[in-house]
Each structure stands twice: as C-alpha cells, then as structure tokens.
Amino acid sequence: MYPFLRLGTHAIKSAIKQKQGHSLQLTDTSEITLTANINDIDHFFEMNNGRIFTLFDLGRNDLAIRSGLAKKLFKHRWGLVVAGSTIQYRKRVRLFDKVTIKTRLIAVDEHWFYIEQSMWVKGQPTCAALLRTGITNIVTGKVLPTEQVLSALDYKDINMPPDDWVKAWSDADKIRPFPKANVHLTKDSAITE
C-alpha cells in the first residue's frame, strides 16, 4: 500500500521547513529521516526493495517543495515523471532502523533531470539509486525541455552535464529492448496476435 500518511506528513514538514527559511537550492542535497516500520518490512524481516523505491518518493518531494519546484508545478499545471531508474543494494534495513534518505540533482540534459538518492542507517549507505526524471505538461502528457523548467525556476545558467557513468547508463537504457504490444507468453513460446 502506498504510504499516503507518510507522504502527507513529510510534505507538511517540508513546507514548514521552507517557510522557516530552510529552503534548498535545486542543486542542494535534501535529507529526510524516518523509521522503518512494520509496513516497510517483508517476510525476510528487512525493508522490501520495492518499498525503498516508494520511500524515495518522499525524498524527491522534499527537494521539490523546499526548492520551490512544487509551487511551479501547481502554477504551470506540470507533473513529475520517472522515466528510468537503477539501484544498488548493499546493506539491509531492519525493522525500527532510523533511516536517512538523501536526494540530490546530479545532472541535467536537454530532456531529463538525473537524481541520485541514497538511504543511510547509522551513517552507512544501504542503497543508492539513479533516476532519470522529467517535468511533464499534465494536459498533454509531454515531457518539457529542461531549459523551460530551469528558466521558470530562475536557473537559466545551470550547467550540469551527466558524468560518464550517468551517460553510460542512459545510453545503455536507450538500446535496451522494451516489450512489444500484443505479445503473450505461454509456457512453450511467445504468440503474437
């Protein structure tokens, strides 16, 4: 189940921080803390890998709210989209662990904002994700050029080209085959309608 209560609670905390002068630049690192609870834990008594991605939403929301992006989203009727992601897991997160989620913008190209997110317990990184994200026009559903979004946020001169490892991942993702429509797999073979 999606953590709507946590999302609302953290959104309120982020808005309060911003109003109290704890705003962020789009290029700053957002940090939020939470406790791994029973809804986050799987049958191996550790945080479920899918839940980690869901909780990363909270970190991206914090960065959006505290950097002023969220206000621009509402004003221009824009939305957020994740177009690709990859993650590395290194350490388990257990029930009741105090978790810090760090979120930062690491690169921008013509179409995408690349976000790095990591989860930390007791000062140790447990996992790290790279996400290719975009801003969409919610009426048309089309991804907006990053230059348009950055201009609306008064970041006209931002220059954050992808590092080699980010570019390599993005390039590899472009050649990855995507499933074709109307192909149904059976026990013996694929059948095309």
XYZ file of C-alpha atoms in Angstrom:
193
model
C 0.000 0.000 0.000
C 1.268 3.459 -0.879
C 2.315 5.454 2.242
C -0.114 8.358 1.804
C 0.012 9.259 5.510
C 3.808 9.430 5.463
C 3.723 11.403 2.222
C 1.354 13.955 3.742
C 3.311 14.167 6.986
C 6.626 14.687 5.203
C 5.105 17.191 2.753
C 3.855 19.261 5.704
C 7.276 19.035 7.390
C 8.965 20.127 4.151
C 6.595 23.078 3.718
C 7.187 24.158 7.317
C 10.968 23.928 6.867
C 10.752 26.074 3.753
C 8.598 28.692 5.495
C 11.073 28.756 8.396
C 13.871 29.633 5.991
C 15.254 26.132 5.473
C 14.714 26.215 1.741
C 17.017 24.419 -0.667
C 18.605 25.308 -3.945
C 17.751 22.833 -6.686
C 21.390 21.725 -6.538
C 21.417 21.132 -2.746
C 21.040 17.760 -1.054
C 17.724 17.069 0.649
C 17.792 14.912 3.775
C 14.768 13.428 5.484
C 14.611 10.885 8.289
C 12.092 8.205 9.070
C 11.864 4.948 10.951
C 11.460 1.622 9.190
C 8.078 0.372 10.345
C 6.165 -2.874 10.019
C 4.560 -1.796 6.713
C 8.043 -1.488 5.179
C 9.256 -4.959 6.147
C 8.974 -8.117 4.046
C 8.961 -11.797 5.011
C 12.770 -11.705 5.405
C 12.354 -9.099 8.182
C 14.077 -6.367 6.198
C 12.856 -3.386 4.223
C 11.291 -4.543 0.985
C 13.218 -3.443 -2.110
C 10.065 -2.074 -3.736
C 9.259 -0.103 -0.600
C 12.671 1.552 -0.782
C 11.771 2.993 -4.184
C 8.408 4.117 -2.815
C 10.039 5.854 0.144
C 12.443 7.598 -2.223
C 9.331 9.471 -3.464
C 9.345 11.249 -0.093
C 12.890 12.498 -0.657
C 12.116 13.807 -4.129
C 9.011 15.546 -2.766
C 11.091 17.225 -0.066
C 13.562 18.533 -2.643
C 10.698 19.748 -4.872
C 8.882 21.540 -2.030
C 11.914 23.136 -0.413
C 13.479 24.246 -3.730
C 10.286 25.952 -4.918
C 9.719 23.473 -7.742
C 6.432 22.286 -6.224
C 4.954 25.801 -6.451
C 5.916 25.980 -10.127
C 4.329 22.573 -10.723
C 0.987 23.812 -9.408
C 1.243 27.203 -11.102
C 2.008 25.805 -14.576
C -0.005 22.572 -14.257
C 3.114 20.452 -14.530
C 3.730 16.982 -13.188
C 6.712 14.811 -12.306
C 7.629 11.602 -14.083
C 10.272 8.943 -13.564
C 11.390 7.602 -16.947
C 14.039 5.171 -15.741
C 15.831 4.007 -12.643
C 18.555 1.719 -11.402
C 19.506 0.808 -7.870
C 22.326 -0.861 -5.965
C 21.623 -2.577 -2.645
C 24.466 -3.085 -0.161
C 23.094 -3.388 3.397
C 19.795 -4.481 4.887
C 17.412 -2.059 6.560
C 15.740 -3.724 9.536
C 12.551 -3.009 11.452
C 12.803 0.177 13.561
C 16.069 1.303 11.956
C 16.309 5.079 11.778
C 16.758 5.875 8.096
C 18.061 8.996 6.367
C 17.152 9.496 2.724
C 19.438 11.805 0.759
C 18.282 13.231 -2.564
C 20.271 15.373 -4.962
C 20.227 16.516 -8.545
C 23.431 15.289 -10.196
C 22.937 16.073 -13.891
C 20.711 17.789 -16.423
C 20.499 17.290 -20.183
C 18.047 18.668 -22.753
C 15.181 16.420 -21.649
C 15.953 14.900 -18.256
C 16.903 15.654 -14.692
C 19.103 12.928 -13.174
C 18.525 12.395 -9.474
C 20.706 10.369 -7.128
C 19.054 9.026 -3.983
C 20.570 7.041 -1.169
C 19.377 5.511 2.074
C 21.569 5.578 5.187
C 21.414 3.781 8.548
C 23.863 4.602 11.358
C 25.992 6.664 8.996
C 26.344 3.817 6.482
C 24.824 3.791 2.990
C 22.449 0.880 2.481
C 21.458 1.507 -1.149
C 21.779 4.100 -3.896
C 19.526 4.798 -6.864
C 19.875 6.806 -10.036
C 16.681 8.122 -11.605
C 16.009 9.796 -14.925
C 13.157 12.192 -14.215
C 11.249 14.812 -16.094
C 8.650 17.511 -15.779
C 5.514 16.988 -17.839
C 2.675 19.152 -19.004
C -0.231 17.384 -17.274
C -2.637 18.359 -20.062
C -0.585 16.971 -22.964
C 1.491 14.459 -21.003
C 4.609 15.555 -22.880
C 7.962 15.969 -21.164
C 9.060 19.598 -21.129
C 12.554 20.680 -22.134
C 14.708 21.100 -19.039
C 15.648 24.591 -20.197
C 11.997 25.681 -19.890
C 11.730 24.288 -16.352
C 15.057 25.749 -15.237
C 14.092 29.140 -16.654
C 10.839 29.103 -14.647
C 12.929 28.393 -11.536
C 15.457 31.175 -12.374
C 18.242 28.655 -13.027
C 18.948 29.847 -16.558
C 22.713 29.273 -16.371
C 22.805 25.860 -14.720
C 25.360 23.563 -16.363
C 25.339 20.004 -15.017
C 26.121 17.613 -17.873
C 25.938 13.917 -16.980
C 29.160 12.325 -15.712
C 30.474 9.394 -17.724
C 28.759 6.783 -15.535
C 25.386 8.551 -15.780
C 25.745 8.945 -19.542
C 26.766 5.294 -19.910
C 23.667 4.169 -18.009
C 21.426 6.474 -20.034
C 22.964 5.323 -23.323
C 22.631 1.657 -22.343
C 18.999 2.212 -21.403
C 18.298 3.617 -24.884
C 19.331 0.358 -26.578
C 17.580 -1.906 -24.083
C 14.675 -3.681 -25.790
C 11.232 -2.874 -24.465
C 8.407 -5.449 -24.586
C 6.214 -5.261 -27.679
C 2.456 -4.856 -27.501
C 0.208 -7.833 -28.200
C 2.835 -10.440 -27.376
C 1.623 -13.053 -24.927
C 3.998 -15.530 -23.400
C 2.823 -19.061 -22.885
C 4.543 -21.910 -21.191
C 6.018 -23.056 -24.514
C 6.502 -19.934 -26.645
C 5.535 -16.374 -27.472
C 2.396 -15.872 -29.515
C 1.767 -12.644 -31.386
C -1.801 -11.515 -32.060
